[in-house]
Amino acid sequence: MSPERVETTVDGKVLSLSNLDKVLYPASGFTKSQVLDYYARIADVMLPHLKHRPATFKRFPNGVDGMSFYEKHSPSSAPEWVRTISVPSKDGSHEPIDYTEVGDRPTLLWAANLATLEFHVPLWRVAKGKPVPAPPDQMVFDLDPGPGTTIVECCRVAQWIAARLKTEVFAKTSGSKGLQLYTKLSRRSWEQATEEAHDLARAVESDHPELVVSVMRKELRDKKVLIDWSQNVAAKTTVAVYSLRAREEPTVSTPVTWAEVTKCAKSTNPQLMRFEAGEVIARVEKLGDLMSPLTKGPTRAKPAK
C-alpha cells in the first residue's frame, strides 16, 4: 500500500484513507486528517439527520481554495457496502439518479476521504409505503443577509418567523453568513408546504418591510434579510446540520439555542454565531444535539412560554 494511504477498520468496514496530511483549509492549516477526525467524532449526532435521505456531496479535492464540484451520483468506486437511494426524474427527462445514503459512520468517513467537506440533503426521507421523492417531513426558512446586514439581523427575523409558527422551531447557523430555521411537517404535500412557507415569508415582510424581503432580486436586498422560502420543494437541498463549510476556516452549520438567537439579535456581534469544528464538538458534549427532535416522532406543539 502507498505510504500516502492508511488502511483502517471502522465499525467492521475496511477503509483506505489517503493524503491525510493534505491541507484543505490553507488559512488555518486544517488538514484532511482533521476533517476525518471531526466527522468521526460528530457522527453520532449528525447521522440521524442524514439517514434515509439522498445526499449530495460538495467535494474539494484541492482544498477550499481550489476547484469544487457537487456530486449527486454515488461514485462508481464506492465500496459495495455503501447504500444508495434511487431518485427518479420528475419529468422523465433522465434516468433515475442513485444518490448515496450516508447512514453510518463508515459511509460518512468514506465520503469525507473523497474530500467531501459539505453534505447537502433534501427535506424528505425515504419511508416505507411512501413514494420517492416522499412528501416533506420538514420545512426550512433560509435567512440570507444582504449587503449591510449580518447574522445579527437574521436572528431578529428568526424571532418574527418563530412567533408565527405553531410548531417548535429549531435554528442553526448556515456555517457561512446566515441562519436557517427548521420545523417538522406531517401530512403536507409539496404544494402545501411551498405555499405555507411563501405565505409566512410574505407576512413577515409585510410586517417588517424595513428589514425583510421575500424575493431574490438583488436590487431589493440592500440592508435587508432575504427569507428564502423557495427551498421547500422536493428537488432542492440545504446544507446538513453539522456539515463543515468551505469557508476560509473550518466553520460548521451549527444548532443554536433560542437564548443564543435572542442574545445575538440584541447585539451587534455576528461572531456570536460563528463556530468551528472543535467548538462544535465541545458544544455537543455539553448540550447534546439541539435538533434531535427533528429526527423523532410526530410534530410537536410549540411549548407554552
Short mmCIF file of C-alpha atoms in Angstrom, two decimals:
data_model
loop_
_atom_site.label_atom_id
_atom_site.label_comp_id
_atom_site.label_asym_id
_atom_site.label_seq_id
_atom_site.Cartn_x
_atom_site.Cartn_y
_atom_site.Cartn_z
CA MET A 1 0.00 0.00 0.00
CA SER A 2 1.24 3.51 -0.81
CA PRO A 3 2.80 5.35 2.15
CA GLU A 4 0.21 8.06 1.49
CA ARG A 5 -2.56 5.56 2.19
CA VAL A 6 -3.65 4.17 5.54
CA GLU A 7 -5.96 1.20 5.88
CA THR A 8 -8.27 1.19 8.88
CA THR A 9 -11.42 -0.56 10.06
CA VAL A 10 -14.44 1.49 11.11
CA ASP A 11 -17.40 -0.35 12.60
CA GLY A 12 -16.38 -3.52 10.80
CA LYS A 13 -15.86 -1.87 7.40
CA VAL A 14 -12.39 -1.51 5.87
CA LEU A 15 -11.48 1.98 4.68
CA SER A 16 -8.43 3.06 2.71
CA LEU A 17 -7.68 6.66 3.67
CA SER A 18 -5.40 8.82 1.56
CA ASN A 19 -3.41 12.06 1.71
CA LEU A 20 -4.11 12.58 5.40
CA ASP A 21 -1.63 15.45 5.73
CA LYS A 22 -3.10 17.39 2.82
CA VAL A 23 -4.19 20.87 3.92
CA LEU A 24 -7.81 21.51 2.91
CA TYR A 25 -8.19 24.85 4.74
CA PRO A 26 -4.99 26.77 3.94
CA ALA A 27 -5.79 29.80 6.12
CA SER A 28 -5.76 27.67 9.26
CA GLY A 29 -3.73 24.65 8.15
CA PHE A 30 -6.71 22.35 8.80
CA THR A 31 -5.86 19.03 7.18
CA LYS A 32 -7.77 16.15 5.68
CA SER A 33 -6.89 14.12 8.77
CA GLN A 34 -8.60 16.75 10.92
CA VAL A 35 -11.66 16.72 8.62
CA LEU A 36 -11.91 12.95 9.05
CA ASP A 37 -11.43 13.25 12.81
CA TYR A 38 -14.20 15.85 13.02
CA TYR A 39 -16.67 13.71 11.08
CA ALA A 40 -15.75 10.59 13.08
CA ARG A 41 -16.43 12.44 16.33
CA ILE A 42 -19.62 14.20 15.21
CA ALA A 43 -21.10 11.13 13.51
CA ASP A 44 -23.36 10.03 16.37
CA VAL A 45 -25.38 13.26 16.26
CA MET A 46 -25.03 14.00 12.55
CA LEU A 47 -26.05 10.64 11.10
CA PRO A 48 -29.71 10.68 12.25
CA HIS A 49 -30.14 13.84 10.15
CA LEU A 50 -28.61 12.16 7.07
CA LYS A 51 -30.05 8.67 7.33
CA HIS A 52 -32.70 7.75 4.71
CA ARG A 53 -32.04 10.99 2.81
CA PRO A 54 -30.30 11.14 -0.59
CA ALA A 55 -27.08 13.08 -0.03
CA THR A 56 -25.41 15.49 -2.42
CA PHE A 57 -21.67 15.82 -1.84
CA LYS A 58 -19.72 19.04 -2.36
CA ARG A 59 -16.14 17.95 -2.94
CA PHE A 60 -12.93 19.98 -2.72
CA PRO A 61 -10.09 17.73 -3.93
CA ASN A 62 -7.53 20.54 -3.60
CA GLY A 63 -9.00 22.29 -0.59
CA VAL A 64 -11.34 25.21 -0.19
CA ASP A 65 -9.22 27.49 -2.41
CA GLY A 66 -9.31 25.04 -5.31
CA MET A 67 -11.89 23.72 -7.73
CA SER A 68 -15.02 22.20 -6.24
CA PHE A 69 -17.97 20.27 -7.61
CA TYR A 70 -21.32 18.89 -6.50
CA GLU A 71 -21.77 15.14 -6.82
CA LYS A 72 -25.25 13.63 -6.89
CA HIS A 73 -24.49 10.23 -8.39
CA SER A 74 -22.92 7.82 -5.92
CA PRO A 75 -19.39 7.24 -7.27
CA SER A 76 -18.83 4.02 -9.18
CA SER A 77 -15.79 3.41 -6.96
CA ALA A 78 -17.95 3.22 -3.83
CA PRO A 79 -17.47 0.13 -1.66
CA GLU A 80 -20.20 -2.49 -2.03
CA TRP A 81 -21.47 -1.72 1.49
CA VAL A 82 -22.35 1.90 0.62
CA ARG A 83 -26.12 2.16 0.30
CA THR A 84 -27.85 4.25 -2.35
CA ILE A 85 -31.25 5.83 -2.86
CA SER A 86 -32.61 5.82 -6.42
CA VAL A 87 -34.49 9.04 -7.21
CA PRO A 88 -36.45 9.11 -10.48
CA SER A 89 -36.58 12.09 -12.80
CA LYS A 90 -39.60 14.27 -12.07
CA ASP A 91 -40.39 14.74 -15.75
CA GLY A 92 -38.83 11.56 -17.12
CA SER A 93 -36.08 13.52 -18.88
CA HIS A 94 -33.26 11.38 -17.48
CA GLU A 95 -32.58 8.06 -15.84
CA PRO A 96 -33.00 7.76 -12.05
CA ILE A 97 -30.07 9.09 -10.02
CA ASP A 98 -28.54 6.78 -7.44
CA TYR A 99 -27.63 9.07 -4.56
CA THR A 100 -25.51 7.97 -1.62
CA GLU A 101 -27.32 7.39 1.65
CA VAL A 102 -24.98 8.48 4.44
CA GLY A 103 -26.50 6.31 7.14
CA ASP A 104 -23.49 5.07 9.07
CA ARG A 105 -20.02 6.13 10.24
CA PRO A 106 -18.05 4.17 7.61
CA THR A 107 -20.01 5.81 4.78
CA LEU A 108 -19.57 9.27 6.33
CA LEU A 109 -15.80 8.78 6.59
CA TRP A 110 -15.56 7.22 3.14
CA ALA A 111 -17.25 10.33 1.74
CA ALA A 112 -15.03 12.66 3.77
CA ASN A 113 -11.99 10.82 2.40
CA LEU A 114 -13.17 11.89 -1.07
CA ALA A 115 -12.66 15.47 0.17
CA THR A 116 -16.40 15.89 0.65
CA LEU A 117 -16.42 18.84 3.00
CA GLU A 118 -20.11 19.68 2.66
CA PHE A 119 -23.12 17.37 2.82
CA HIS A 120 -26.47 18.60 1.49
CA VAL A 121 -29.81 16.81 1.95
CA PRO A 122 -33.47 17.41 0.96
CA LEU A 123 -36.48 17.98 3.19
CA TRP A 124 -37.78 14.43 2.69
CA ARG A 125 -36.68 10.98 3.70
CA VAL A 126 -37.31 7.51 2.33
CA ALA A 127 -40.08 5.81 4.30
CA LYS A 128 -41.93 2.54 3.87
CA GLY A 129 -45.03 2.93 1.73
CA LYS A 130 -44.08 6.46 0.59
CA PRO A 131 -43.16 7.44 -2.97
CA VAL A 132 -39.72 8.73 -3.94
CA PRO A 133 -39.39 11.64 -3.59
CA ALA A 134 -41.53 11.41 -0.46
CA PRO A 135 -43.73 14.19 0.95
CA PRO A 136 -41.83 16.74 3.07
CA ASP A 137 -41.14 15.94 6.71
CA GLN A 138 -39.53 19.32 7.39
CA MET A 139 -39.93 22.96 6.40
CA VAL A 140 -36.97 25.33 6.19
CA PHE A 141 -36.53 29.09 6.09
CA ASP A 142 -33.08 30.08 4.89
CA LEU A 143 -32.26 33.58 6.15
CA ASP A 144 -29.66 35.22 3.95
CA PRO A 145 -28.27 38.64 4.95
CA GLY A 146 -27.97 41.15 2.14
CA PRO A 147 -25.33 43.87 1.88
CA GLY A 148 -25.21 45.92 5.08
CA THR A 149 -26.68 43.17 7.25
CA THR A 150 -25.26 40.15 9.08
CA ILE A 151 -26.47 37.14 11.02
CA VAL A 152 -27.43 39.62 13.77
CA GLU A 153 -30.32 40.85 11.64
CA CYS A 154 -31.08 37.25 10.66
CA CYS A 155 -31.60 36.47 14.34
CA ARG A 156 -34.14 39.29 14.63
CA VAL A 157 -36.02 37.97 11.61
CA ALA A 158 -35.86 34.45 13.04
CA GLN A 159 -37.73 35.60 16.12
CA TRP A 160 -40.54 37.01 13.97
CA ILE A 161 -40.81 33.78 11.99
CA ALA A 162 -40.85 31.60 15.11
CA ALA A 163 -43.58 33.74 16.63
CA ARG A 164 -45.84 32.96 13.66
CA LEU A 165 -45.28 29.22 13.51
CA LYS A 166 -47.45 26.92 15.62
CA THR A 167 -44.83 24.18 15.83
CA GLU A 168 -41.49 24.03 17.58
CA VAL A 169 -38.76 25.77 15.58
CA PHE A 170 -35.09 24.80 15.52
CA ALA A 171 -32.33 27.18 14.49
CA LYS A 172 -28.88 26.52 13.11
CA THR A 173 -26.21 28.67 11.58
CA SER A 174 -25.58 28.06 7.90
CA GLY A 175 -21.88 27.92 8.71
CA SER A 176 -21.47 30.74 6.22
CA LYS A 177 -23.28 34.08 6.62
CA GLY A 178 -26.86 33.24 7.52
CA LEU A 179 -29.25 31.35 9.75
CA GLN A 180 -31.66 28.52 8.94
CA LEU A 181 -34.89 27.62 10.71
CA TYR A 182 -36.48 24.17 10.62
CA THR A 183 -39.79 22.80 11.80
CA LYS A 184 -41.34 19.36 11.43
CA LEU A 185 -44.11 18.70 8.95
CA SER A 186 -46.58 15.88 8.54
CA ARG A 187 -49.40 15.20 6.10
CA ARG A 188 -48.40 18.01 3.75
CA SER A 189 -47.95 17.89 0.02
CA TRP A 190 -45.06 19.77 -1.52
CA GLU A 191 -47.51 22.29 -2.94
CA GLN A 192 -48.95 22.94 0.52
CA ALA A 193 -45.51 23.22 2.10
CA THR A 194 -44.31 25.67 -0.54
CA GLU A 195 -47.44 27.79 -0.23
CA GLU A 196 -47.28 27.86 3.58
CA ALA A 197 -43.63 28.89 3.57
CA HIS A 198 -44.23 31.58 0.93
CA ASP A 199 -47.26 32.98 2.77
CA LEU A 200 -45.33 33.21 6.02
CA ALA A 201 -42.37 34.92 4.36
CA ARG A 202 -44.65 37.49 2.75
CA ALA A 203 -46.46 38.09 6.04
CA VAL A 204 -43.20 38.80 7.88
CA GLU A 205 -42.08 41.02 5.01
CA SER A 206 -45.36 42.94 5.22
CA ASP A 207 -44.91 43.47 8.96
CA HIS A 208 -41.23 44.45 8.71
CA PRO A 209 -40.58 45.89 5.23
CA GLU A 210 -37.64 47.89 6.55
CA LEU A 211 -35.60 44.72 7.15
CA VAL A 212 -37.20 41.79 5.32
CA VAL A 213 -37.54 40.81 1.67
CA SER A 214 -39.08 37.61 0.32
CA VAL A 215 -37.96 37.79 -3.32
CA MET A 216 -34.43 37.17 -4.56
CA ARG A 217 -33.94 40.21 -6.78
CA LYS A 218 -30.54 41.64 -5.89
CA GLU A 219 -31.63 45.26 -6.18
CA LEU A 220 -34.13 44.74 -3.33
CA ARG A 221 -31.71 43.16 -0.87
CA ASP A 222 -29.56 46.08 0.30
CA LYS A 223 -29.68 46.30 4.12
CA LYS A 224 -32.31 43.55 4.22
CA VAL A 225 -32.56 39.88 5.09
CA LEU A 226 -33.94 37.55 2.44
CA ILE A 227 -36.34 34.91 3.76
CA ASP A 228 -35.67 32.20 1.21
CA TRP A 229 -38.82 30.08 1.33
CA SER A 230 -38.17 28.54 -2.09
CA GLN A 231 -36.06 25.69 -0.67
CA ASN A 232 -39.32 23.90 0.18
CA VAL A 233 -39.51 21.78 -2.94
CA ALA A 234 -38.59 18.14 -3.38
CA ALA A 235 -35.61 18.71 -5.69
CA LYS A 236 -33.77 21.25 -3.53
CA THR A 237 -31.34 20.63 -0.71
CA THR A 238 -29.90 22.57 2.20
CA VAL A 239 -26.61 22.07 3.95
CA ALA A 240 -26.91 19.33 6.55
CA VAL A 241 -26.68 20.10 10.24
CA TYR A 242 -23.10 19.60 11.49
CA SER A 243 -21.67 19.79 7.98
CA LEU A 244 -18.41 21.64 7.57
CA ARG A 245 -18.50 24.62 5.21
CA ALA A 246 -15.95 25.59 2.59
CA ARG A 247 -15.01 28.93 4.11
CA GLU A 248 -11.51 30.17 4.98
CA GLU A 249 -11.77 28.46 8.36
CA PRO A 250 -13.49 25.11 9.11
CA THR A 251 -16.80 26.58 10.21
CA VAL A 252 -19.79 24.31 10.79
CA SER A 253 -23.54 24.54 10.27
CA THR A 254 -24.30 24.54 13.98
CA PRO A 255 -27.52 24.18 16.02
CA VAL A 256 -28.08 27.08 18.38
CA THR A 257 -30.44 27.70 21.27
CA TRP A 258 -33.14 30.34 21.20
CA ALA A 259 -31.35 32.06 24.08
CA GLU A 260 -28.34 32.39 21.77
CA VAL A 261 -30.54 33.69 18.97
CA THR A 262 -32.03 36.30 21.32
CA LYS A 263 -28.60 37.35 22.60
CA CYS A 264 -27.28 37.75 19.07
CA ALA A 265 -30.38 39.68 17.98
CA LYS A 266 -29.75 42.19 20.76
CA SER A 267 -26.06 42.51 19.97
CA THR A 268 -24.00 43.94 17.14
CA ASN A 269 -21.60 40.99 17.09
CA PRO A 270 -22.03 38.39 14.33
CA GLN A 271 -19.12 36.40 15.80
CA LEU A 272 -21.52 35.13 18.47
CA MET A 273 -22.91 32.80 15.79
CA ARG A 274 -19.66 31.56 14.33
CA PHE A 275 -18.48 28.07 15.30
CA GLU A 276 -15.55 25.99 14.09
CA ALA A 277 -15.19 22.21 14.19
CA GLY A 278 -13.54 21.94 17.61
CA GLU A 279 -16.07 24.27 19.20
CA VAL A 280 -18.95 22.23 17.78
CA ILE A 281 -17.59 19.01 19.28
CA ALA A 282 -17.39 20.74 22.68
CA ARG A 283 -20.93 22.13 22.28
CA VAL A 284 -22.35 18.69 21.54
CA GLU A 285 -20.58 17.23 24.57
CA LYS A 286 -22.21 19.93 26.70
CA LEU A 287 -25.61 20.45 25.03
CA GLY A 288 -26.24 17.26 23.05
CA ASP A 289 -27.97 17.54 19.69
CA LEU A 290 -30.24 20.57 19.90
CA MET A 291 -32.01 19.47 16.71
CA SER A 292 -32.59 15.83 17.67
CA PRO A 293 -36.39 16.27 17.94
CA LEU A 294 -36.44 16.71 14.14
CA THR A 295 -35.45 13.06 13.77
CA LYS A 296 -38.01 11.66 16.21
CA GLY A 297 -41.75 11.22 16.45
CA PRO A 298 -44.61 13.37 15.17
CA THR A 299 -44.77 17.13 15.00
CA ARG A 300 -44.78 18.68 18.46
CA ALA A 301 -46.72 21.72 19.52
CA LYS A 302 -44.66 24.73 20.50
CA PRO A 303 -44.17 24.73 24.30
CA ALA A 304 -46.00 27.38 26.26
CA LYS A 305 -43.98 30.46 27.14
#
